[in-house]
Short mmCIF file of C-alpha atoms in Angstrom, two decimals:
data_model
loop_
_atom_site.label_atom_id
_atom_site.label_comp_id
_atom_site.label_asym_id
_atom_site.label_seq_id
_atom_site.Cartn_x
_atom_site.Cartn_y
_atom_site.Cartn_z
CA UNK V 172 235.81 -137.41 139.63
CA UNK V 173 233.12 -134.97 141.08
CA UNK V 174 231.30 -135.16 137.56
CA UNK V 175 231.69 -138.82 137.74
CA UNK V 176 231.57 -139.04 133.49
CA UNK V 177 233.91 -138.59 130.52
CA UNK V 178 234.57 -134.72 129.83
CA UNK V 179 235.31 -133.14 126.51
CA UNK V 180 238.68 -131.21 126.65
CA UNK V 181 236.46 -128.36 125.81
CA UNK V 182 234.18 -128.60 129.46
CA UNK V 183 237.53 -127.21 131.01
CA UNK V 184 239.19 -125.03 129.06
CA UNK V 185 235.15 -123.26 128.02
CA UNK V 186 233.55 -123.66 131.02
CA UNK V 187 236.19 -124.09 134.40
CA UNK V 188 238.41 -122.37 132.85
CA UNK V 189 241.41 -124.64 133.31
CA UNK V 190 244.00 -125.50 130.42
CA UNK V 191 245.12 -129.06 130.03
CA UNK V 192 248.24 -128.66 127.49
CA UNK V 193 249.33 -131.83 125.72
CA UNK V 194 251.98 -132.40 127.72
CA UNK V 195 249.63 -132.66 130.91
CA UNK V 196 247.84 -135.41 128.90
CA UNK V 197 251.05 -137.23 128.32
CA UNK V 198 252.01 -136.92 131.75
CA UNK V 199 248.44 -138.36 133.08
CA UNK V 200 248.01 -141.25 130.37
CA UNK V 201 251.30 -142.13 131.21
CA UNK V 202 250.57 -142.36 134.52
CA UNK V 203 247.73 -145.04 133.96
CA UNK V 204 245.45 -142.38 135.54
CA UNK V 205 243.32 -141.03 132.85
CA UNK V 206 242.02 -142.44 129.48
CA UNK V 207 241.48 -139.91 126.33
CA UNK V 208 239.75 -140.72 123.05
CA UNK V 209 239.62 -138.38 120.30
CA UNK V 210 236.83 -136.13 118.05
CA UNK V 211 236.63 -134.67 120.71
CA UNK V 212 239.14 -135.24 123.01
CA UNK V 213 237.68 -136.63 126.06
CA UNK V 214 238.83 -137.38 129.64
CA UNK V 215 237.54 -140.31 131.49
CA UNK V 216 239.61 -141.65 134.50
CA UNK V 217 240.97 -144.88 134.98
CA UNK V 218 240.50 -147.28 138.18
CA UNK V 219 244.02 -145.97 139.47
CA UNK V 220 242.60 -142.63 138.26
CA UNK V 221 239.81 -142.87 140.78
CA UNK V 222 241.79 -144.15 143.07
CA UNK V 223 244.26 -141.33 142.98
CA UNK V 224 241.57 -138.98 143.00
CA UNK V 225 240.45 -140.10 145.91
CA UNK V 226 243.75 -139.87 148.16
CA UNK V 227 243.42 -136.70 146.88
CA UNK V 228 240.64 -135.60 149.16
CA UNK V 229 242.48 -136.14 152.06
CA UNK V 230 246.11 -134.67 151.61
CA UNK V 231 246.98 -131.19 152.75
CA UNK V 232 247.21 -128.02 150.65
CA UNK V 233 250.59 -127.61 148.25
CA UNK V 234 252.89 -124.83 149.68
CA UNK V 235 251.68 -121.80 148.28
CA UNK V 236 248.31 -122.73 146.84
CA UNK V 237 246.98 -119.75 148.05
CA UNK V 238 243.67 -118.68 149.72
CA UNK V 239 241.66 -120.42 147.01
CA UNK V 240 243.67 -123.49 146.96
CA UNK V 241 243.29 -123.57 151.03
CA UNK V 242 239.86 -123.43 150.70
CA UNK V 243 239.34 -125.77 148.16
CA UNK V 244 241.18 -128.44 150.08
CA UNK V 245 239.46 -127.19 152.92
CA UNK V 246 236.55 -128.57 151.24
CA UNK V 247 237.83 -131.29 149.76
CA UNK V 248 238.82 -132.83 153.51
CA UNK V 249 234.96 -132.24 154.68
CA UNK V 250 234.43 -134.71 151.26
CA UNK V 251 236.66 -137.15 152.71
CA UNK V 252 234.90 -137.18 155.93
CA UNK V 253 231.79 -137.42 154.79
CA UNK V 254 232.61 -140.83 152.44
CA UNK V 255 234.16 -141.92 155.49
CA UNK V 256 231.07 -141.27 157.49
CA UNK V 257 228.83 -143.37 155.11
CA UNK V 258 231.01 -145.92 154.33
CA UNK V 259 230.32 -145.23 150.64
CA UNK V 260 232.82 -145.58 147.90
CA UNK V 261 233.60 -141.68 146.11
CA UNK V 262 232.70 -142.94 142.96
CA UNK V 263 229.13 -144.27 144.39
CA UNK V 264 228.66 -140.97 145.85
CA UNK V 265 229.49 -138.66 143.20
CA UNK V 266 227.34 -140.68 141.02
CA UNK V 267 224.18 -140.45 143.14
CA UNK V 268 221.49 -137.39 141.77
CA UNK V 269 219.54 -136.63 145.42
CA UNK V 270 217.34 -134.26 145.62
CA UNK V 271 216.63 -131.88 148.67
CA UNK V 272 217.07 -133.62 152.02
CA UNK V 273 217.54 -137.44 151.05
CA UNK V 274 221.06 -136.47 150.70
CA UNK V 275 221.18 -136.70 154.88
CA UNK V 276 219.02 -138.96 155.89
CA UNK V 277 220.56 -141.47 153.08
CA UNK V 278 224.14 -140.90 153.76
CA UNK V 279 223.12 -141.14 157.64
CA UNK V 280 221.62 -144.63 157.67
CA UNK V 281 224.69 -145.50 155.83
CA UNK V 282 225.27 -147.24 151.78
CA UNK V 283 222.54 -149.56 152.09
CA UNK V 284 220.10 -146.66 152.19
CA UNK V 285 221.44 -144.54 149.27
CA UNK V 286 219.42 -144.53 146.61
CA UNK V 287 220.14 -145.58 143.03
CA UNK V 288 220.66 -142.37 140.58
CA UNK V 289 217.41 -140.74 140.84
CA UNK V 290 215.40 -139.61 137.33
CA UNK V 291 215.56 -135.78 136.83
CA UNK V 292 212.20 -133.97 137.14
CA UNK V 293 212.68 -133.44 133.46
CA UNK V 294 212.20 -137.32 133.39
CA UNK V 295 209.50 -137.80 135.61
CA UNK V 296 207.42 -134.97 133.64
CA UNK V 297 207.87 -136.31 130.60
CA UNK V 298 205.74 -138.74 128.75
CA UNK V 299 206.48 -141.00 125.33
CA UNK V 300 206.10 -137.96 123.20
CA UNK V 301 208.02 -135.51 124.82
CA UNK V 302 210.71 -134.51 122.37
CA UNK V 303 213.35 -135.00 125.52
CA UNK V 304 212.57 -138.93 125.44
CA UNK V 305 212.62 -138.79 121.38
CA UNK V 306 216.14 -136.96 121.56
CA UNK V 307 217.44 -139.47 123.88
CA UNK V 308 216.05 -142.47 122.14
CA UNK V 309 217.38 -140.96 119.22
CA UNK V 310 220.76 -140.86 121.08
CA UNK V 311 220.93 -144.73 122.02
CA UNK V 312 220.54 -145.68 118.46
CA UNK V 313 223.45 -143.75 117.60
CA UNK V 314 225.84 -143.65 120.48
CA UNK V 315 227.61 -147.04 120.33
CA UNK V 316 227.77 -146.81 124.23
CA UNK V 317 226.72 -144.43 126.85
CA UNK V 318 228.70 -141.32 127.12
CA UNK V 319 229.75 -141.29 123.60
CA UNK V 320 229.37 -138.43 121.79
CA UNK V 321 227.01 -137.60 118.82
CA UNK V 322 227.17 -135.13 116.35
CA UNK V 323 223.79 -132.85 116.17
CA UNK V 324 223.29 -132.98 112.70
CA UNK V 325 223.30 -137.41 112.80
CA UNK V 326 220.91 -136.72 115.86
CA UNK V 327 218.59 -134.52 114.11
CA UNK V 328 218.55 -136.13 111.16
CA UNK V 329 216.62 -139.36 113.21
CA UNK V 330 214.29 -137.01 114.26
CA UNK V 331 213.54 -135.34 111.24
CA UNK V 332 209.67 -135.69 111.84
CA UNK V 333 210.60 -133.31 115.00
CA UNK V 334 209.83 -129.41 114.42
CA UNK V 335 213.92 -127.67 115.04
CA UNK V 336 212.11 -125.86 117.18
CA UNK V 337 210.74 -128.66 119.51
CA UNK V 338 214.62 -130.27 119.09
CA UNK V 339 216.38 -127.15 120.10
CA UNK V 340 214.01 -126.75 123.22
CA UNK V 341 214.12 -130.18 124.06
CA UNK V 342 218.29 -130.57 124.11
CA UNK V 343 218.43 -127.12 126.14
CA UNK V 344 216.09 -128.58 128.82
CA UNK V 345 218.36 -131.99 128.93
CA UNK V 346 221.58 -129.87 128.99
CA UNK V 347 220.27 -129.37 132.66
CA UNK V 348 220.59 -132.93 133.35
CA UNK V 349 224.00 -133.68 135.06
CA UNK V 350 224.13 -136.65 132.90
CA UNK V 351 223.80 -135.02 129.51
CA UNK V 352 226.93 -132.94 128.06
CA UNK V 353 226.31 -130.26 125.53
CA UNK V 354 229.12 -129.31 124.00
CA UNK V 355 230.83 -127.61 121.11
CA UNK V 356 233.08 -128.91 118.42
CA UNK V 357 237.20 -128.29 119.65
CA UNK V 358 238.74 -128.20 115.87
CA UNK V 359 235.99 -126.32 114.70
CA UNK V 360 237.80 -126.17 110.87
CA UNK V 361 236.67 -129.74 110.47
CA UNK V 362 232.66 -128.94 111.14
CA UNK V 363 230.94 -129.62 107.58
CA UNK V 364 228.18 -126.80 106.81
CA UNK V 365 225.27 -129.42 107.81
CA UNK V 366 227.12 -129.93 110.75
CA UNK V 367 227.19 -126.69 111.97
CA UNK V 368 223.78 -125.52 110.71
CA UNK V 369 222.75 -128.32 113.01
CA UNK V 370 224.06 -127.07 116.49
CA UNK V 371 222.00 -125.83 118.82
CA UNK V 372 222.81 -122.22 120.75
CA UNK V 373 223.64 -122.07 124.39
CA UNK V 374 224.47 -119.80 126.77
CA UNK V 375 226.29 -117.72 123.29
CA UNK V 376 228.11 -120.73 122.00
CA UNK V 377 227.33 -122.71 119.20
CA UNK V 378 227.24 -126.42 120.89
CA UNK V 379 227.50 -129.15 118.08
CA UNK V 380 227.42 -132.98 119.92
CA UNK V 381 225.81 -134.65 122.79
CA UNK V 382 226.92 -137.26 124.98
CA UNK V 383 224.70 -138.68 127.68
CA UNK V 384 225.96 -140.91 130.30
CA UNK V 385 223.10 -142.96 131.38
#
């Protein structure tokens, strides 16, 4: 919900560090609250998914969910207020991108003020022949919707006019965007050599397909 976009299985077992088993995606997709899709599996949540989320950020802490749990529902109930306060939906809010002080004076004057998703600097700074806009051009004629993901080596091979070089430093500068997802291959016996001689190094990891959201 907070990222407000499909997420690779790998986003939370690499990088928040929480382990959905099989049986926890059973138990959700049966639940009508999540939707997966495979190579890679990926996460997106249904309307009752949303909506569930979103009772969510007003219930009280589980019995013994400890000093971290507390806080995080702490947290999660100043979230609640806050929607409430605007009179925004959650999934309008987590969508938004504002930057530095909008994010009061917006929710203040209430939904009619928020702004649509705002372009990231990366955006604004680029022009038509900034690699960035070539990768994500690139991406649109692949990607048979937004937030599908891509394999780097079909991605590259569109840009093949592009130096690696420019490529590489190009996808690491969108990997800041909130909307574009870096990530690595999860069955990583399946990667064919071009495939992996195509991925681009983050942060130590090897991250083979891209999906961006918008």
């Amino acid at each position: 919900m907070i990222k407000a976009t499909p997420l690779p299985q790998t986003y939370f077992t690499n990088i928040v560090g929480i382990s959905i088993k099989p049986d926890h995606r059973r138990k959700l997709l049966s639940l009508e609250l999540i939707e997966v899709t495979a190579k890679p599996i990926t996460l997106a949540l249904t309307d009752e998914g949303w909506r569930r989320a979103g009772e969510e950020l007003g219930a009280e802490a589980p019995k013994r969910a400890g000093a971290a749990g507390g806080t995080l529902y702490v947290a999660l109930d100043f979230l609640r207020r806050l929607i409430d306060h605007s009179g925004t939906q959650a999934d309008d809010l987590f969508r938004l991108q504002i930057n530095g002080g909008d994010v009061v004076s917006a929710l203040a004057a209430g939904p009619s003020a928020l702004p649509d998703a705002a372009p990231s600097q990366d955006a604004v700074a680029t022009t038509d022949a900034d690699p960035a806009i070539l990768v994500r051009r690139a991406y649109q004629e692949l990607a048979g919707k937004p937030g599908d993901y891509v394999m780097l080596s079909d991605l590259r091979s569109v840009l093949d006019d592009l130096p690696r070089a420019e490529v590489d430093a190009a996808l690491i500068r969108l990997n800041r965007d909130r909307n574009v997802h870096l990530v690595p291959e999860s069955n990583q016996k399946v990667l064919r050599p071009e495939e992996r001689a195509a991925a681009v190094s983050i942060g130590n990891q090897d991250k083979h397909l891209i999906a961006i959201s918008s």
